[in-house]
mmCIF file of N, CA and C in Angstrom:
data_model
loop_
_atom_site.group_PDB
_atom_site.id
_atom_site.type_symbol
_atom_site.label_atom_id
_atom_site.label_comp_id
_atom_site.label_asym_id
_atom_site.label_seq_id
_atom_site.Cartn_x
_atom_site.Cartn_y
_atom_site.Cartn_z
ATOM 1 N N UNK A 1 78.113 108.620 120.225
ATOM 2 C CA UNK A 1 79.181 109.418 120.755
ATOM 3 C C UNK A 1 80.289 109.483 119.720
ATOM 4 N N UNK A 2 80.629 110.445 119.128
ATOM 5 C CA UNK A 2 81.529 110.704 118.116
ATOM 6 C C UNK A 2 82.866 111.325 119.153
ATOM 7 N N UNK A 3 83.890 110.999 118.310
ATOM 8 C CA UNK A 3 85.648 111.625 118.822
ATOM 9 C C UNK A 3 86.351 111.620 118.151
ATOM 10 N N UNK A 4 87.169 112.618 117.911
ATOM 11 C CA UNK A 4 88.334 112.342 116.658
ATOM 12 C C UNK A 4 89.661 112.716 117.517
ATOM 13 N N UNK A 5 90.470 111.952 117.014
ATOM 14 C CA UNK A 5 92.149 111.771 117.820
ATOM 15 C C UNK A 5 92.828 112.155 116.043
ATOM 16 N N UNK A 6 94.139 113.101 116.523
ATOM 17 C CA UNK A 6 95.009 113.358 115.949
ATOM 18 C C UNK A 6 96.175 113.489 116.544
ATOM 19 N N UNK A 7 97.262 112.025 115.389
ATOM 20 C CA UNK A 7 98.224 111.709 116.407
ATOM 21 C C UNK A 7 99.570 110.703 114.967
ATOM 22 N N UNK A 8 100.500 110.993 115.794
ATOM 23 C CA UNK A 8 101.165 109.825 114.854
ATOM 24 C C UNK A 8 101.504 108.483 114.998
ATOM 25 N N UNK A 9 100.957 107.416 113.763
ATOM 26 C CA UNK A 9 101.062 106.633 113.292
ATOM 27 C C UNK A 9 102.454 105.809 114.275
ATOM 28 N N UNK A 10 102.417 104.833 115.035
ATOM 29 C CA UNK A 10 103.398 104.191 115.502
ATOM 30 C C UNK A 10 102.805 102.552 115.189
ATOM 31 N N UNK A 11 104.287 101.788 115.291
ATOM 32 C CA UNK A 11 104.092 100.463 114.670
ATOM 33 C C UNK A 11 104.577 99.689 116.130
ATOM 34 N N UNK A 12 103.806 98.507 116.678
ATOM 35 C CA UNK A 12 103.930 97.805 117.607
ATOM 36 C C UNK A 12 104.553 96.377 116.828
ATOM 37 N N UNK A 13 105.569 96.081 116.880
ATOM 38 C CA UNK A 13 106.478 94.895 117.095
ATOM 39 C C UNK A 13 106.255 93.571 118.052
ATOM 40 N N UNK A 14 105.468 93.528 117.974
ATOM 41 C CA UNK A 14 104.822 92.413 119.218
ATOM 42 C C UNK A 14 104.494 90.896 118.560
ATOM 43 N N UNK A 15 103.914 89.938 119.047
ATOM 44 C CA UNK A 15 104.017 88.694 118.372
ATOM 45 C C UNK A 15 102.618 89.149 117.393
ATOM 46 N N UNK A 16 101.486 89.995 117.222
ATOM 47 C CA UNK A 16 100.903 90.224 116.560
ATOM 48 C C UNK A 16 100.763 91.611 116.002
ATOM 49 N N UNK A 17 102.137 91.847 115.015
ATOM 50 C CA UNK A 17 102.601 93.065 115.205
ATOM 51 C C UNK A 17 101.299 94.209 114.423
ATOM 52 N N UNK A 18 101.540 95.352 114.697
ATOM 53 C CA UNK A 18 99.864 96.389 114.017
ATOM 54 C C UNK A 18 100.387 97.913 114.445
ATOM 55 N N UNK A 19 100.078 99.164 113.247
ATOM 56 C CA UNK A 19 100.041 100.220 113.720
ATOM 57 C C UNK A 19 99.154 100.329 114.802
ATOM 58 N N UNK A 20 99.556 101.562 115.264
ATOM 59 C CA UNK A 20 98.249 102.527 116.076
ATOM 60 C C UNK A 20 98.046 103.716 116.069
ATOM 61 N N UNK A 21 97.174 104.854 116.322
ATOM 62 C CA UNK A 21 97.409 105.794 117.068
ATOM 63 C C UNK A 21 97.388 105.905 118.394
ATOM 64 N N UNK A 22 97.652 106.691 119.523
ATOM 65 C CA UNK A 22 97.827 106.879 120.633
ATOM 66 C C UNK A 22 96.493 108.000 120.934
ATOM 67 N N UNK A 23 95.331 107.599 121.651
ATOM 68 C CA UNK A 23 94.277 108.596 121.914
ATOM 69 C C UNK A 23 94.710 109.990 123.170
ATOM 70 N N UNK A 24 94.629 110.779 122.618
ATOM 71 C CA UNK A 24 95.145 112.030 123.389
ATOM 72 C C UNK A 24 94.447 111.816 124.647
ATOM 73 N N UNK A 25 95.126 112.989 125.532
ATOM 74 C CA UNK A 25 94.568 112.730 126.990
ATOM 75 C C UNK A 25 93.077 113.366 127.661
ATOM 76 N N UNK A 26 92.513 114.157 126.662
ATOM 77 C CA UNK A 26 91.681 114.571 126.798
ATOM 78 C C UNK A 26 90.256 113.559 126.652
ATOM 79 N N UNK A 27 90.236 112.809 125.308
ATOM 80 C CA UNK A 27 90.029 111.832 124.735
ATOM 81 C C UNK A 27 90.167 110.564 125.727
ATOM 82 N N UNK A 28 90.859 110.508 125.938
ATOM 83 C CA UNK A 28 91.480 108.998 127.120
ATOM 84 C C UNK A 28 90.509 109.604 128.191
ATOM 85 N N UNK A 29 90.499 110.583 128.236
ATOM 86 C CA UNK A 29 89.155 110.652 129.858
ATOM 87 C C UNK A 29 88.154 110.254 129.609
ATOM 88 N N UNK A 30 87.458 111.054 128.774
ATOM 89 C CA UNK A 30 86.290 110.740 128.359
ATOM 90 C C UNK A 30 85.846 109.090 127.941
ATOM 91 N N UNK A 31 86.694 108.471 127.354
ATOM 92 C CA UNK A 31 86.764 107.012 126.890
ATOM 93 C C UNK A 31 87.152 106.455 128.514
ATOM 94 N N UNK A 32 87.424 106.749 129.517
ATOM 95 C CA UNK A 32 87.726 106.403 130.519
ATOM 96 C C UNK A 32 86.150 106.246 131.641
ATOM 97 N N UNK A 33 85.562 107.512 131.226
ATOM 98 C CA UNK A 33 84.283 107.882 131.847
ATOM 99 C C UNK A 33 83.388 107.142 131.398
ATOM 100 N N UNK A 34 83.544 106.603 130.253
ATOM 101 C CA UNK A 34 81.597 105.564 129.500
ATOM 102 C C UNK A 34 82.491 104.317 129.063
ATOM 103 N N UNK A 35 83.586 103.887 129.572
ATOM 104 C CA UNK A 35 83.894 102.820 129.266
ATOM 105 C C UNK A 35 83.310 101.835 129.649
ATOM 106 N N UNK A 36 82.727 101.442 130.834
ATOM 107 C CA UNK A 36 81.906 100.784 132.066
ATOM 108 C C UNK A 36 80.820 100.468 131.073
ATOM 109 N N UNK A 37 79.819 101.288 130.765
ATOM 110 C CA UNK A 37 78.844 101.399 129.859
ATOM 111 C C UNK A 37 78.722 100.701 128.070
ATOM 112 N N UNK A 38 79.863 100.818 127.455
ATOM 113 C CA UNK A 38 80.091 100.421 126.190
ATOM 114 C C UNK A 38 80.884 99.567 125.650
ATOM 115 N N UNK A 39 81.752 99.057 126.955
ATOM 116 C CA UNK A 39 83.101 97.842 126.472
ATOM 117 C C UNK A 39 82.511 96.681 126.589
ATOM 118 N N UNK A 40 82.995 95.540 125.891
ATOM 119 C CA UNK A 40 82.571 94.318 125.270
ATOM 120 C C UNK A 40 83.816 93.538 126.017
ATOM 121 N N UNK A 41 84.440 93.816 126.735
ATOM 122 C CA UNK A 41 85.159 93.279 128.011
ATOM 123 C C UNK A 41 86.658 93.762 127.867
ATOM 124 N N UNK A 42 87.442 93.452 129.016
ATOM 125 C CA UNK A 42 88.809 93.793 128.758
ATOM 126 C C UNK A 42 88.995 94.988 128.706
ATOM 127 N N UNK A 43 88.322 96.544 128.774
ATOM 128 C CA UNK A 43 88.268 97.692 128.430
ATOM 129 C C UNK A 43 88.214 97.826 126.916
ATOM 130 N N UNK A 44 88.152 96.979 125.874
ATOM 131 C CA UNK A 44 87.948 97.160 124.479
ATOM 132 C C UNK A 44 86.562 97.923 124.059
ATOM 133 N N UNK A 45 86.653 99.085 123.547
ATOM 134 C CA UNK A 45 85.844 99.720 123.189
ATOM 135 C C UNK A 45 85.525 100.052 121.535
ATOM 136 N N UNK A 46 84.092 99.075 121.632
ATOM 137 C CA UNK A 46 84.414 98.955 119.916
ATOM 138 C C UNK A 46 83.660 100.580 118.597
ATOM 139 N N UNK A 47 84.313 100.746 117.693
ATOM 140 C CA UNK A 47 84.047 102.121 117.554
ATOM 141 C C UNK A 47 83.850 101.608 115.905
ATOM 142 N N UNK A 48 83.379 102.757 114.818
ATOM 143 C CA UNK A 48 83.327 102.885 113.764
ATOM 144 C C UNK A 48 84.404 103.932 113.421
ATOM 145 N N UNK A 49 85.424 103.499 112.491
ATOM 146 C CA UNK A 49 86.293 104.748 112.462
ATOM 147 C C UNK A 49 86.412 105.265 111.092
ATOM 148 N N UNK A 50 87.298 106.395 110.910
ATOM 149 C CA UNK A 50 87.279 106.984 109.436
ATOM 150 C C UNK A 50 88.634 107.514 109.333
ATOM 151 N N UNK A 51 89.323 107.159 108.277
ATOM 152 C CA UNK A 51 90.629 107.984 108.019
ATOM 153 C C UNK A 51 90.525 108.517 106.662
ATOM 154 N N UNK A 52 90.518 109.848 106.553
ATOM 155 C CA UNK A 52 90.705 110.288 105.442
ATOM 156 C C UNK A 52 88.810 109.567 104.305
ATOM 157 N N UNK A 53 89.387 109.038 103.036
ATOM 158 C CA UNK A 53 87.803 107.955 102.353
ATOM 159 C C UNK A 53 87.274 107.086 102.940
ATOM 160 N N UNK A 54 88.717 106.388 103.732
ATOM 161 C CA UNK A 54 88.387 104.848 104.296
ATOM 162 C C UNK A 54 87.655 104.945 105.782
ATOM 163 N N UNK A 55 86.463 103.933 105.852
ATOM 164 C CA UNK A 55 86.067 103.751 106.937
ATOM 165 C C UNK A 55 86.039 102.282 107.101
ATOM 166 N N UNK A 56 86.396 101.702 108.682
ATOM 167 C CA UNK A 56 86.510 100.500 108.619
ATOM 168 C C UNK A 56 85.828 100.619 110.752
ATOM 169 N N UNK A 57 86.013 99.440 111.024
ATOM 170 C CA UNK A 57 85.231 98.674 112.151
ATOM 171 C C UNK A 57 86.441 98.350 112.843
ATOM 172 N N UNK A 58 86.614 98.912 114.012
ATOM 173 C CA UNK A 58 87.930 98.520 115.018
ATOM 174 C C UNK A 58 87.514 97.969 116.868
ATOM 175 N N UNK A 59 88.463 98.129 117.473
ATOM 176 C CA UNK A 59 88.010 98.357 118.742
ATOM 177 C C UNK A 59 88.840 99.400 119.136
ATOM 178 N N UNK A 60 89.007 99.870 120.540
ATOM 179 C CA UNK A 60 90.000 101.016 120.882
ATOM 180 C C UNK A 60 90.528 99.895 122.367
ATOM 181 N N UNK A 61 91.792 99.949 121.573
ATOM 182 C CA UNK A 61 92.794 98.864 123.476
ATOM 183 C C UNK A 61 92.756 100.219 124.565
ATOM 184 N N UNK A 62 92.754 99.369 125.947
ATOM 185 C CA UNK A 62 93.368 100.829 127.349
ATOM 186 C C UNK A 62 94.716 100.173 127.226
ATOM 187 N N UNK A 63 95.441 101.007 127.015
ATOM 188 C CA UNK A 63 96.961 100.806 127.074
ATOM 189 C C UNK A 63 97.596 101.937 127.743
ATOM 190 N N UNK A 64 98.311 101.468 129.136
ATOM 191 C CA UNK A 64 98.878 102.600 130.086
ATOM 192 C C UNK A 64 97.729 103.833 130.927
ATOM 193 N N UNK A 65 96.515 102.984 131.142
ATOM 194 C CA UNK A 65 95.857 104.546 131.434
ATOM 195 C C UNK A 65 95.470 104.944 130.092
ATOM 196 N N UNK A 66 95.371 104.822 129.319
ATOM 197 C CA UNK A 66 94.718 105.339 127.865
ATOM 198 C C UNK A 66 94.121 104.616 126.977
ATOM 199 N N UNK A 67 94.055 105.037 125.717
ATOM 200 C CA UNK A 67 93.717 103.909 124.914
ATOM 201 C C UNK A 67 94.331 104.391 123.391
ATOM 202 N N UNK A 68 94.457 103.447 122.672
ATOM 203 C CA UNK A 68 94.775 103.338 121.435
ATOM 204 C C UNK A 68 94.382 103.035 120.142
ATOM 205 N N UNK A 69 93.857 103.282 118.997
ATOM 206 C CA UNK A 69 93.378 103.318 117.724
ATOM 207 C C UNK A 69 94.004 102.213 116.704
ATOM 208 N N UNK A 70 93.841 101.388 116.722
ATOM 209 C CA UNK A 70 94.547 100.074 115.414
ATOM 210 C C UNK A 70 94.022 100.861 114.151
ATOM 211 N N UNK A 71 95.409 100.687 113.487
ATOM 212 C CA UNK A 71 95.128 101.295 112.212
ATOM 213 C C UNK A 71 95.304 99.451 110.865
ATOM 214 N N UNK A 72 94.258 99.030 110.629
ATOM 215 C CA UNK A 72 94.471 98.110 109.742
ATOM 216 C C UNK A 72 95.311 99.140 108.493
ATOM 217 N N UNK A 73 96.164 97.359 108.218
ATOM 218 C CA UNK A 73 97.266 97.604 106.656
ATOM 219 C C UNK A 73 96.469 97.821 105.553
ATOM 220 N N UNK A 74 95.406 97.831 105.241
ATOM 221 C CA UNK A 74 94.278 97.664 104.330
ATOM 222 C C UNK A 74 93.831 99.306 104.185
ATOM 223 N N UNK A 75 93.991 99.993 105.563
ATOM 224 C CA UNK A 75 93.829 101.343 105.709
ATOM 225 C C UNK A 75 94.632 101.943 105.529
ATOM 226 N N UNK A 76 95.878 101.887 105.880
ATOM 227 C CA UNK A 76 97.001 102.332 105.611
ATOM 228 C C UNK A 76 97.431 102.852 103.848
ATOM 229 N N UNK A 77 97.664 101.731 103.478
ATOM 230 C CA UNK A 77 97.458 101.172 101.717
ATOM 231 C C UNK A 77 96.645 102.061 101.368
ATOM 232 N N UNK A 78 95.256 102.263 101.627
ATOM 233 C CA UNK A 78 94.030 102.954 100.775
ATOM 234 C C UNK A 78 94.428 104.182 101.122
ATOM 235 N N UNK A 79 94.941 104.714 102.021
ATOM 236 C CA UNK A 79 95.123 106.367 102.254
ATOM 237 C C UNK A 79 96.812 106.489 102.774
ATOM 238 N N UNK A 80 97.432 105.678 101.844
ATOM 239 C CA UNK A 80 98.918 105.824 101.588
ATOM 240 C C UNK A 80 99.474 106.346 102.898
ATOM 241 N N UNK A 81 99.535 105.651 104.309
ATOM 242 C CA UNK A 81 99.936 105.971 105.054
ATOM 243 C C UNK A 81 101.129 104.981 105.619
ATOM 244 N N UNK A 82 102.031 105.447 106.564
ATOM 245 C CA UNK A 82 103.173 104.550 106.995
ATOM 246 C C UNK A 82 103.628 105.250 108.298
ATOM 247 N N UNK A 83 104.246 104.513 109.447
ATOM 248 C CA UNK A 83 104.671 104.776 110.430
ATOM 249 C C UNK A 83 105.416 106.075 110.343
ATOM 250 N N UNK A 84 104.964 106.695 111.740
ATOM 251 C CA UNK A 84 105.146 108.448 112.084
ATOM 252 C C UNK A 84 104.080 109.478 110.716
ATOM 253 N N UNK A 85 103.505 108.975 110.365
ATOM 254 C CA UNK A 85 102.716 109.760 109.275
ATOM 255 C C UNK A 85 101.718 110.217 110.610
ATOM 256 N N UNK A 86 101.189 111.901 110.451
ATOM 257 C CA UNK A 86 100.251 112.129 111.351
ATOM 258 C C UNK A 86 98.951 112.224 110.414
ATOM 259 N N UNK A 87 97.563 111.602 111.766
ATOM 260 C CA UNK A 87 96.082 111.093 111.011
ATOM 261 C C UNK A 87 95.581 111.389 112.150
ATOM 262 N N UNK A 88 94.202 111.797 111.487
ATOM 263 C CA UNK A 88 93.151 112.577 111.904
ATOM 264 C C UNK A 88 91.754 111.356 112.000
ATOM 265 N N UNK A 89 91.570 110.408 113.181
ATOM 266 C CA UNK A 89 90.666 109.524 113.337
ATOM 267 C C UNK A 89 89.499 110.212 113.843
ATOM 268 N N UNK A 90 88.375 109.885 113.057
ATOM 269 C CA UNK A 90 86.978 110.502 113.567
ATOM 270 C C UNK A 90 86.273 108.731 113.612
ATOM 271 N N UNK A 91 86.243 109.082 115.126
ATOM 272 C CA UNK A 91 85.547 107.412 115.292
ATOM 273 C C UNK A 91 84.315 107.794 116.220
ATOM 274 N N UNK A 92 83.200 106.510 116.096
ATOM 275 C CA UNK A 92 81.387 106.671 116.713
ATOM 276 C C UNK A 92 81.615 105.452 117.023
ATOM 277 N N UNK A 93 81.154 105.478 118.745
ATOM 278 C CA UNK A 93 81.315 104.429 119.694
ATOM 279 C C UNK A 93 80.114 103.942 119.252
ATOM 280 N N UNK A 94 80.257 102.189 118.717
ATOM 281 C CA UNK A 94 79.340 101.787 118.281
ATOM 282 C C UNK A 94 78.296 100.588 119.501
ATOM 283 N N UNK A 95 78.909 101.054 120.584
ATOM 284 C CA UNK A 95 78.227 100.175 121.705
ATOM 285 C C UNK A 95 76.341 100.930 121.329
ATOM 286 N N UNK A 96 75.326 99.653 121.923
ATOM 287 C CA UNK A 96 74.412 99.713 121.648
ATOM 288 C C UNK A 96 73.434 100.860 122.697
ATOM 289 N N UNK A 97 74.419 101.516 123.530
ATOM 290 C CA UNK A 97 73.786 102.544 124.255
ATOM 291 C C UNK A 97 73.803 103.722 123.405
ATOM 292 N N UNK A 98 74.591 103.901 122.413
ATOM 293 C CA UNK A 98 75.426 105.202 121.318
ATOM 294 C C UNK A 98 74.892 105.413 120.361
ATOM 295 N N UNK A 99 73.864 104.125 119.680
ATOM 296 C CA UNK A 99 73.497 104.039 118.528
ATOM 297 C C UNK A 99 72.264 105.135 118.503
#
């Protein structure tokens, strides 16, 4: 199952602080509908993602009714990105029903 979210770059301040993107609402359904099926608990839905060259291994959090995209600093760095920058995530739900 492939999805791509385009959205801006926000930084969470928390005791384990990390960008994100915010998965649109269209997106949030659908990840809402096969979540049951592909989450590894907690609603964490683990995905293969791509920004720009870089591809790296994430999960997707439900945050508020939705869910959200961690953008590692490692990703950021490689495709010169920084908070409010807008990115174009093409991520493949890597649960073993998807493969």
């Amino acid at each position: 199952m492939d999805l791509e979210v385009t959205g801006d770059i926000w930084y969470w301040r928390g005791p384990s602080p990390f960008h994100f993107v915010t998965v649109d609402d269209e997106g949030a359904e659908f990840l809402r509908e096969i979540m049951r099926e592909v989450t590894y608990g907690w609603g964490m839905i683990p995905v293969q993602a791509r920004i720009g060259d870089t591809q790296y291994t994430t999960s997707l959090f439900p945050k508020n009714g939705g869910y959200i995209v961690p953008i590692k600093d490692a990703v950021r760095r490689a495709e010169e990105l920084d908070d409010g920058d807008v990115v174009t995530i093409s991520m493949t739900v890597t649960a073993s029903r998807w493969h």
